[in-house]
C-alpha cells in the first residue's frame, strides 16, 4: 500500500484471522483470491459473507487497489455463491457496509449475500 494511502489495514480483525486459519468458518466457496462462508449470526435463512483474500479495509479500498484479477474473481465468486446456495430462483440481496454510517463492524472488505425469504424494503426509515 502506498505510504499516503488513506486506508490502514488492521491484521488482527476477525476475517484476517479466518483467512490465516486461526479460527474456523463454514466455507461455501474458496477460490484463488476469495473466500465465501456462512455468517455466524445469520440475518436471513441464507446469509453468506464473501471476502477477498487480500488485505482490503472496505469497498473503496478494494476498488482502488485490488488487481483486475482479484476484482473479477471476487464478483464471479459472489455470483457462484448465489448459484451454489440456490438463491437465483427467488432472488437475493447484496450489501456492503462501510464506515460509521454504514455500520461496518469488521474492517476487512466483505459483501453480505442474503436470501431464502422475502427480505422486505431495503431500509426501514428512522
Ligand atoms: P459488518 O457489520 O458489515 O462488518 O458485518 C460483519 C459480519 O460478520 C456480521 O454479520 C457478523 O455476524 C459476522 N461475523 C463476525 N464474526 C464472524 C465469524 N467468526 N464467522 C462468521 N461471521 C462472522
Tab-separated table of N, CA and C and ligand atoms in Angstrom:
chain	number	residue	atom	x	y	z
A	1	UNK	N	0.852	-1.202	0.000
A	1	UNK	CA	0.000	0.000	0.000
A	1	UNK	C	0.886	1.250	0.000
A	2	UNK	N	0.529	2.259	-0.783
A	2	UNK	CA	1.324	3.486	-0.819
A	2	UNK	C	1.318	4.156	0.552
A	3	UNK	N	2.431	4.854	0.852
A	3	UNK	CA	2.568	5.445	2.185
A	3	UNK	C	1.473	6.448	2.513
A	4	UNK	N	1.013	7.177	1.475
A	4	UNK	CA	-0.002	8.199	1.729
A	4	UNK	C	-1.423	7.681	1.491
A	5	UNK	N	-1.571	6.348	1.384
A	5	UNK	CA	-2.905	5.797	1.147
A	5	UNK	C	-3.809	6.085	2.348
A	6	UNK	N	-5.094	6.369	2.104
A	6	UNK	CA	-5.991	6.698	3.208
A	6	UNK	C	-6.452	5.489	4.011
A	7	UNK	N	-6.037	4.292	3.645
A	7	UNK	CA	-6.523	3.102	4.343
A	7	UNK	C	-5.408	2.455	5.162
A	8	UNK	N	-5.740	2.117	6.392
A	8	UNK	CA	-4.809	1.367	7.234
A	8	UNK	C	-5.488	0.064	7.612
A	9	UNK	N	-4.875	-1.041	7.217
A	9	UNK	CA	-5.466	-2.361	7.449
A	9	UNK	C	-4.998	-2.914	8.788
A	10	UNK	N	-5.966	-3.370	9.602
A	10	UNK	CA	-5.648	-3.957	10.906
A	10	UNK	C	-5.650	-5.485	10.782
A	11	UNK	N	-4.475	-6.110	10.780
A	11	UNK	CA	-4.407	-7.561	10.544
A	11	UNK	C	-4.929	-8.408	11.701
A	12	UNK	N	-5.376	-7.764	12.787
A	12	UNK	CA	-5.936	-8.544	13.903
A	12	UNK	C	-7.447	-8.721	13.767
A	13	UNK	N	-8.058	-8.178	12.692
A	13	UNK	CA	-9.525	-8.305	12.564
A	13	UNK	C	-9.916	-9.773	12.350
A	14	UNK	N	-11.179	-10.070	12.671
A	14	UNK	CA	-11.634	-11.463	12.726
A	14	UNK	C	-11.565	-12.166	11.361
A	15	UNK	N	-11.789	-11.425	10.269
A	15	UNK	CA	-11.739	-12.080	8.957
A	15	UNK	C	-10.285	-12.383	8.553
A	16	UNK	N	-9.362	-11.528	8.975
A	16	UNK	CA	-7.940	-11.824	8.739
A	16	UNK	C	-7.565	-13.099	9.490
A	17	UNK	N	-8.120	-13.254	10.673
A	17	UNK	CA	-7.831	-14.455	11.473
A	17	UNK	C	-8.431	-15.697	10.816
A	18	UNK	N	-9.612	-15.551	10.244
A	18	UNK	CA	-10.216	-16.676	9.498
A	18	UNK	C	-9.316	-17.038	8.310
A	19	UNK	N	-8.853	-16.019	7.584
A	19	UNK	CA	-8.005	-16.282	6.409
A	19	UNK	C	-6.687	-16.949	6.801
A	20	UNK	N	-6.189	-16.640	7.992
A	20	UNK	CA	-4.942	-17.275	8.447
A	20	UNK	C	-5.190	-18.657	9.057
A	21	UNK	N	-6.464	-19.074	9.125
A	21	UNK	CA	-6.794	-20.392	9.667
A	21	UNK	C	-6.760	-20.436	11.185
A	22	UNK	N	-6.786	-19.264	11.827
A	22	UNK	CA	-6.705	-19.218	13.296
A	22	UNK	C	-8.043	-19.515	13.946
A	23	UNK	N	-9.142	-19.209	13.216
A	23	UNK	CA	-10.466	-19.567	13.714
A	23	UNK	C	-11.257	-20.208	12.570
A	24	UNK	N	-12.187	-21.112	12.923
A	24	UNK	CA	-12.878	-21.868	11.878
A	24	UNK	C	-13.958	-21.042	11.173
A	25	UNK	N	-14.368	-21.542	10.033
A	25	UNK	CA	-15.506	-20.928	9.326
A	25	UNK	C	-16.244	-22.020	8.586
A	26	UNK	N	-17.507	-21.720	8.257
A	26	UNK	CA	-18.304	-22.672	7.462
A	26	UNK	C	-18.220	-22.227	6.000
A	27	UNK	N	-17.224	-22.788	5.304
A	27	UNK	CA	-16.913	-22.345	3.939
A	27	UNK	C	-17.990	-22.767	2.950
A	28	UNK	N	-18.357	-21.817	2.079
A	28	UNK	CA	-19.243	-22.119	0.948
A	28	UNK	C	-18.390	-22.299	-0.306
A	29	UNK	N	-17.496	-21.358	-0.568
A	29	UNK	CA	-16.592	-21.450	-1.726
A	29	UNK	C	-15.232	-20.859	-1.351
A	30	UNK	N	-14.201	-21.436	-1.941
A	30	UNK	CA	-12.829	-20.978	-1.693
A	30	UNK	C	-12.130	-20.935	-3.050
A	31	UNK	N	-11.795	-19.718	-3.528
A	31	UNK	CA	-11.143	-19.597	-4.843
A	31	UNK	C	-9.759	-18.985	-4.661
A	32	UNK	N	-9.103	-18.690	-5.767
A	32	UNK	CA	-7.730	-18.180	-5.707
A	32	UNK	C	-7.624	-16.908	-4.868
A	33	UNK	N	-8.588	-16.002	-4.998
A	33	UNK	CA	-8.490	-14.690	-4.342
A	33	UNK	C	-9.637	-14.387	-3.384
A	34	UNK	N	-10.532	-15.354	-3.191
A	34	UNK	CA	-11.795	-15.048	-2.498
A	34	UNK	C	-12.227	-16.203	-1.616
A	35	UNK	N	-12.809	-15.867	-0.445
A	35	UNK	CA	-13.394	-16.888	0.422
A	35	UNK	C	-14.839	-16.495	0.723
A	36	UNK	N	-15.758	-17.466	0.641
A	36	UNK	CA	-17.163	-17.243	0.998
A	36	UNK	C	-17.531	-18.210	2.106
A	37	UNK	N	-18.179	-17.685	3.162
A	37	UNK	CA	-18.534	-18.532	4.307
A	37	UNK	C	-19.818	-18.011	4.949
A	38	UNK	N	-20.478	-18.893	5.705
A	38	UNK	CA	-21.739	-18.527	6.338
A	38	UNK	C	-21.499	-17.547	7.487
A	39	UNK	N	-22.370	-16.525	7.569
A	39	UNK	CA	-22.301	-15.571	8.680
A	39	UNK	C	-22.648	-16.292	9.982
A	40	UNK	N	-21.936	-15.962	11.045
A	40	UNK	CA	-22.103	-16.638	12.333
A	40	UNK	C	-23.413	-16.224	13.022
A	41	UNK	N	-23.945	-15.059	12.658
A	41	UNK	CA	-25.244	-14.590	13.191
A	41	UNK	C	-26.143	-14.254	11.999
A	42	UNK	N	-26.712	-15.289	11.359
A	42	UNK	CA	-27.445	-15.040	10.112
A	42	UNK	C	-28.673	-14.149	10.300
A	43	UNK	N	-28.841	-13.211	9.383
A	43	UNK	CA	-29.981	-12.288	9.417
A	43	UNK	C	-31.103	-12.740	8.480
A	44	UNK	N	-30.922	-13.878	7.832
A	44	UNK	CA	-31.910	-14.446	6.906
A	44	UNK	C	-31.594	-15.943	6.818
A	45	UNK	N	-32.520	-16.743	6.260
A	45	UNK	CA	-32.243	-18.184	6.162
A	45	UNK	C	-30.911	-18.486	5.464
A	46	UNK	N	-30.570	-17.676	4.470
A	46	UNK	CA	-29.242	-17.779	3.854
A	46	UNK	C	-28.524	-16.452	4.073
A	47	UNK	N	-27.342	-16.501	4.674
A	47	UNK	CA	-26.543	-15.284	4.908
A	47	UNK	C	-25.077	-15.681	4.766
A	48	UNK	N	-24.539	-15.343	3.611
A	48	UNK	CA	-23.153	-15.711	3.290
A	48	UNK	C	-22.320	-14.434	3.192
A	49	UNK	N	-21.110	-14.478	3.736
A	49	UNK	CA	-20.156	-13.376	3.611
A	49	UNK	C	-19.128	-13.744	2.553
A	50	UNK	N	-18.795	-12.792	1.700
A	50	UNK	CA	-17.762	-13.019	0.690
A	50	UNK	C	-16.645	-12.012	0.934
A	51	UNK	N	-15.421	-12.518	1.090
A	51	UNK	CA	-14.286	-11.628	1.396
A	51	UNK	C	-13.140	-11.878	0.407
A	52	UNK	N	-12.442	-10.807	0.038
A	52	UNK	CA	-11.210	-11.015	-0.734
A	52	UNK	C	-10.127	-11.550	0.203
A	53	UNK	N	-9.203	-12.315	-0.336
A	53	UNK	CA	-8.100	-12.824	0.497
A	53	UNK	C	-7.032	-11.756	0.749
A	54	UNK	N	-7.034	-10.714	-0.077
A	54	UNK	CA	-6.091	-9.613	0.113
A	54	UNK	C	-6.522	-8.720	1.272
A	55	UNK	N	-5.584	-7.887	1.743
A	55	UNK	CA	-5.804	-7.045	2.921
A	55	UNK	C	-6.454	-5.719	2.526
A	56	UNK	N	-7.767	-5.730	2.343
A	56	UNK	CA	-8.512	-4.527	1.963
A	56	UNK	C	-9.511	-4.175	3.048
A	57	UNK	N	-9.567	-2.913	3.400
A	57	UNK	CA	-10.388	-2.463	4.527
A	57	UNK	C	-11.869	-2.417	4.168
A	58	UNK	N	-12.162	-1.868	2.978
A	58	UNK	CA	-13.575	-1.648	2.640
A	58	UNK	C	-13.742	-1.581	1.122
A	59	UNK	N	-14.972	-1.308	0.721
A	59	UNK	CA	-15.349	-1.246	-0.695
A	59	UNK	C	-14.429	-0.316	-1.497
A	60	UNK	N	-14.221	0.896	-0.985
A	60	UNK	CA	-13.429	1.882	-1.728
A	60	UNK	C	-11.971	1.441	-1.852
A	61	UNK	N	-11.438	0.862	-0.772
A	61	UNK	CA	-10.055	0.384	-0.790
A	61	UNK	C	-9.894	-0.722	-1.834
A	62	UNK	N	-10.828	-1.684	-1.827
A	62	UNK	CA	-10.766	-2.792	-2.784
A	62	UNK	C	-10.862	-2.268	-4.215
A	63	UNK	N	-11.802	-1.359	-4.453
A	63	UNK	CA	-11.999	-0.825	-5.806
A	63	UNK	C	-10.758	-0.074	-6.281
A	64	UNK	N	-10.077	0.625	-5.356
A	64	UNK	CA	-8.932	1.456	-5.741
A	64	UNK	C	-7.656	0.655	-5.936
A	65	UNK	N	-7.472	-0.408	-5.164
A	65	UNK	CA	-6.142	-1.018	-5.070
A	65	UNK	C	-6.072	-2.460	-5.587
A	66	UNK	N	-7.171	-3.202	-5.515
A	66	UNK	CA	-7.133	-4.614	-5.928
A	66	UNK	C	-6.827	-4.733	-7.421
A	67	UNK	N	-6.239	-5.872	-7.795
A	67	UNK	CA	-5.951	-6.111	-9.212
A	67	UNK	C	-7.252	-6.487	-9.938
A	68	UNK	N	-7.212	-6.361	-11.260
A	68	UNK	CA	-8.383	-6.734	-12.069
A	68	UNK	C	-8.717	-8.207	-11.850
A	69	UNK	N	-7.682	-9.007	-11.674
A	69	UNK	CA	-7.893	-10.448	-11.455
A	69	UNK	C	-8.622	-10.700	-10.126
A	70	UNK	N	-8.219	-9.976	-9.081
A	70	UNK	CA	-8.877	-10.114	-7.774
A	70	UNK	C	-10.332	-9.658	-7.854
A	71	UNK	N	-10.554	-8.532	-8.533
A	71	UNK	CA	-11.908	-7.974	-8.618
A	71	UNK	C	-12.818	-8.923	-9.405
A	72	UNK	N	-12.311	-9.459	-10.506
A	72	UNK	CA	-13.119	-10.404	-11.296
A	72	UNK	C	-13.402	-11.663	-10.488
A	73	UNK	N	-12.385	-12.202	-9.845
A	73	UNK	CA	-12.551	-13.430	-9.056
A	73	UNK	C	-13.565	-13.216	-7.933
A	74	UNK	N	-13.490	-12.052	-7.283
A	74	UNK	CA	-14.393	-11.748	-6.167
A	74	UNK	C	-15.847	-11.745	-6.650
A	75	UNK	N	-16.120	-11.011	-7.722
A	75	UNK	CA	-17.514	-10.893	-8.174
A	75	UNK	C	-18.027	-12.187	-8.793
A	76	UNK	N	-17.159	-12.909	-9.469
A	76	UNK	CA	-17.593	-14.199	-10.023
A	76	UNK	C	-17.865	-15.192	-8.899
A	77	UNK	N	-17.096	-15.108	-7.823
A	77	UNK	CA	-17.354	-15.988	-6.673
A	77	UNK	C	-18.688	-15.621	-6.026
A	78	UNK	N	-18.991	-14.320	-5.928
A	78	UNK	CA	-20.298	-13.908	-5.386
A	78	UNK	C	-21.429	-14.525	-6.204
A	79	UNK	N	-21.331	-14.437	-7.514
A	79	UNK	CA	-22.378	-14.997	-8.379
A	79	UNK	C	-22.463	-16.505	-8.213
A	80	UNK	N	-21.311	-17.140	-8.062
A	80	UNK	CA	-21.285	-18.596	-7.891
A	80	UNK	C	-21.887	-19.009	-6.541
A	81	UNK	N	-21.707	-18.172	-5.526
A	81	UNK	CA	-22.330	-18.439	-4.218
A	81	UNK	C	-23.847	-18.484	-4.385
A	82	UNK	N	-24.409	-17.486	-5.068
A	82	UNK	CA	-25.872	-17.435	-5.256
A	82	UNK	C	-26.361	-18.701	-5.932
A	83	UNK	N	-25.613	-19.147	-6.930
A	83	UNK	CA	-25.971	-20.385	-7.636
A	83	UNK	C	-25.829	-21.583	-6.677
A	84	UNK	N	-24.731	-21.645	-5.952
A	84	UNK	CA	-24.423	-22.800	-5.092
A	84	UNK	C	-25.443	-22.971	-3.973
A	85	UNK	N	-25.868	-21.858	-3.367
A	85	UNK	CA	-26.800	-21.964	-2.230
A	85	UNK	C	-28.253	-21.802	-2.675
A	86	UNK	N	-28.489	-21.744	-3.994
A	86	UNK	CA	-29.853	-21.805	-4.531
A	86	UNK	C	-30.649	-20.520	-4.400
A	87	UNK	N	-29.984	-19.368	-4.563
A	87	UNK	CA	-30.703	-18.097	-4.408
A	87	UNK	C	-31.207	-17.514	-5.724
A	88	UNK	N	-30.807	-18.076	-6.847
A	88	UNK	CA	-31.125	-17.413	-8.109
A	88	UNK	C	-32.611	-17.471	-8.467
A	89	UNK	N	-33.306	-18.527	-8.069
A	89	UNK	CA	-34.713	-18.662	-8.471
A	89	UNK	C	-35.576	-17.560	-7.863
A	90	UNK	N	-35.422	-17.308	-6.570
A	90	UNK	CA	-36.315	-16.360	-5.891
A	90	UNK	C	-35.674	-15.010	-5.610
A	91	UNK	N	-34.375	-14.891	-5.810
A	91	UNK	CA	-33.716	-13.604	-5.639
A	91	UNK	C	-32.983	-13.486	-4.313
A	92	UNK	N	-32.275	-12.394	-4.182
A	92	UNK	CA	-31.388	-12.199	-3.028
A	92	UNK	C	-31.026	-10.722	-2.908
A	93	UNK	N	-30.294	-10.381	-1.856
A	93	UNK	CA	-29.804	-9.013	-1.663
A	93	UNK	C	-28.316	-9.067	-1.356
A	94	UNK	N	-27.574	-8.114	-1.902
A	94	UNK	CA	-26.132	-7.998	-1.627
A	94	UNK	C	-25.898	-6.656	-0.941
A	95	UNK	N	-25.185	-6.695	0.183
A	95	UNK	CA	-24.944	-5.472	0.968
A	95	UNK	C	-23.451	-5.336	1.258
A	96	UNK	N	-22.937	-4.116	1.090
A	96	UNK	CA	-21.583	-3.787	1.557
A	96	UNK	C	-21.705	-2.637	2.548
A	97	UNK	N	-21.400	-2.886	3.800
A	97	UNK	CA	-21.369	-1.811	4.791
A	97	UNK	C	-19.989	-1.163	4.764
A	98	UNK	N	-19.939	0.150	5.003
A	98	UNK	CA	-18.649	0.848	5.043
A	98	UNK	C	-18.703	1.982	6.051
A	99	UNK	N	-17.683	2.038	6.883
A	99	UNK	CA	-17.531	3.164	7.794
A	99	UNK	C	-18.599	3.235	8.873
A	100	UNK	N	-18.614	4.354	9.583
A	100	UNK	CA	-19.505	4.514	10.734
A	100	UNK	C	-20.970	4.563	10.303
A	101	UNK	N	-21.299	5.356	9.293
A	101	UNK	CA	-22.697	5.446	8.866
A	101	UNK	C	-23.180	4.145	8.244
A	102	UNK	N	-22.286	3.423	7.609
A	102	UNK	CA	-22.642	2.128	7.031
A	102	UNK	C	-22.670	1.004	8.055
A	103	UNK	N	-22.217	1.319	9.275
A	103	UNK	CA	-22.208	0.354	10.387
A	103	UNK	C	-21.345	-0.862	10.082
A	104	UNK	N	-20.177	-0.620	9.467
A	104	UNK	CA	-19.240	-1.725	9.220
A	104	UNK	C	-18.556	-2.084	10.532
A	105	UNK	N	-18.686	-3.352	10.927
A	105	UNK	CA	-18.096	-3.796	12.200
A	105	UNK	C	-16.734	-4.451	12.018
A	106	UNK	N	-16.574	-5.194	10.929
A	106	UNK	CA	-15.301	-5.897	10.698
A	106	UNK	C	-14.537	-5.149	9.590
A	107	UNK	N	-13.337	-4.633	9.910
A	107	UNK	CA	-12.618	-3.792	8.948
A	107	UNK	C	-11.797	-4.575	7.921
A	108	UNK	N	-12.445	-5.576	7.330
A	108	UNK	CA	-11.898	-6.294	6.175
A	108	UNK	C	-13.051	-6.344	5.182
A	109	UNK	N	-12.821	-5.843	3.954
A	109	UNK	CA	-13.920	-5.726	2.978
A	109	UNK	C	-14.701	-7.025	2.844
A	110	UNK	N	-16.011	-6.911	2.829
A	110	UNK	CA	-16.869	-8.091	2.636
A	110	UNK	C	-18.208	-7.680	2.063
A	111	UNK	N	-18.822	-8.593	1.332
A	111	UNK	CA	-20.213	-8.447	0.902
A	111	UNK	C	-21.045	-9.447	1.677
A	112	UNK	N	-22.243	-9.009	2.063
A	112	UNK	CA	-23.243	-9.907	2.642
A	112	UNK	C	-24.170	-10.338	1.503
A	113	UNK	N	-24.403	-11.638	1.360
A	113	UNK	CA	-25.402	-12.143	0.413
A	113	UNK	C	-26.512	-12.767	1.247
A	114	UNK	N	-27.715	-12.211	1.093
A	114	UNK	CA	-28.845	-12.610	1.935
A	114	UNK	C	-30.013	-13.087	1.086
A	115	UNK	N	-30.724	-14.097	1.575
A	115	UNK	CA	-31.900	-14.563	0.850
A	115	UNK	C	-32.551	-15.712	1.589
A	116	UNK	N	-33.457	-16.403	0.871
A	116	UNK	CA	-34.140	-17.546	1.474
A	116	UNK	C	-35.509	-17.196	2.010
A	117	UNK	N	-35.864	-15.908	1.975
A	117	UNK	CA	-37.213	-15.435	2.324
A	117	UNK	C	-37.372	-14.036	1.723
A	118	UNK	N	-38.625	-13.546	1.603
A	118	UNK	CA	-38.783	-12.152	1.145
A	118	UNK	C	-38.113	-11.227	2.157
A	119	UNK	N	-37.264	-10.338	1.678
A	119	UNK	CA	-36.437	-9.521	2.578
A	119	UNK	C	-37.052	-8.154	2.891
A	120	UNK	N	-38.172	-7.831	2.234
A	120	UNK	CA	-38.820	-6.555	2.537
A	120	UNK	C	-38.071	-5.391	1.939
A	121	UNK	N	-38.501	-4.156	2.298
A	121	UNK	CA	-37.837	-2.978	1.741
A	121	UNK	C	-36.388	-2.900	2.177
A	122	UNK	N	-35.590	-2.197	1.390
A	122	UNK	CA	-34.145	-2.193	1.632
A	122	UNK	C	-33.801	-1.619	3.011
A	123	UNK	N	-34.461	-0.512	3.394
A	123	UNK	CA	-34.180	0.122	4.683
A	123	UNK	C	-35.481	0.484	5.368
A	124	UNK	N	-35.465	0.442	6.669
A	124	UNK	CA	-36.597	0.949	7.444
A	124	UNK	C	-36.271	2.403	7.774
A	125	UNK	N	-37.205	3.317	7.449
A	125	UNK	CA	-36.937	4.740	7.714
A	125	UNK	C	-36.844	5.002	9.209
A	126	UNK	N	-35.833	5.750	9.603
A	126	UNK	CA	-35.663	6.055	11.048
A	126	UNK	C	-36.637	7.149	11.464
B	1	LIG	P1	-20.371	-5.774	9.072
B	1	LIG	O1	-21.237	-5.119	10.115
B	1	LIG	O2	-20.813	-5.467	7.675
B	1	LIG	O3	-18.905	-5.522	9.303
B	1	LIG	O4	-20.618	-7.344	9.220
B	1	LIG	C1	-19.805	-8.202	9.925
B	1	LIG	C2	-20.478	-9.545	9.944
B	1	LIG	O5	-19.522	-10.512	10.327
B	1	LIG	C3	-21.673	-9.676	10.902
B	1	LIG	O6	-22.833	-10.042	10.167
B	1	LIG	C4	-21.232	-10.781	11.859
B	1	LIG	O7	-22.286	-11.624	12.259
B	1	LIG	C5	-20.192	-11.526	11.026
B	1	LIG	N1	-19.192	-12.268	11.769
B	1	LIG	C6	-18.444	-11.836	12.816
B	1	LIG	N2	-17.602	-12.799	13.221
B	1	LIG	C7	-17.810	-13.863	12.410
B	1	LIG	C8	-17.246	-15.184	12.325
B	1	LIG	N3	-16.291	-15.592	13.163
B	1	LIG	N4	-17.708	-16.028	11.370
B	1	LIG	C9	-18.680	-15.612	10.532
B	1	LIG	N5	-19.244	-14.398	10.556
B	1	LIG	C10	-18.825	-13.532	11.484
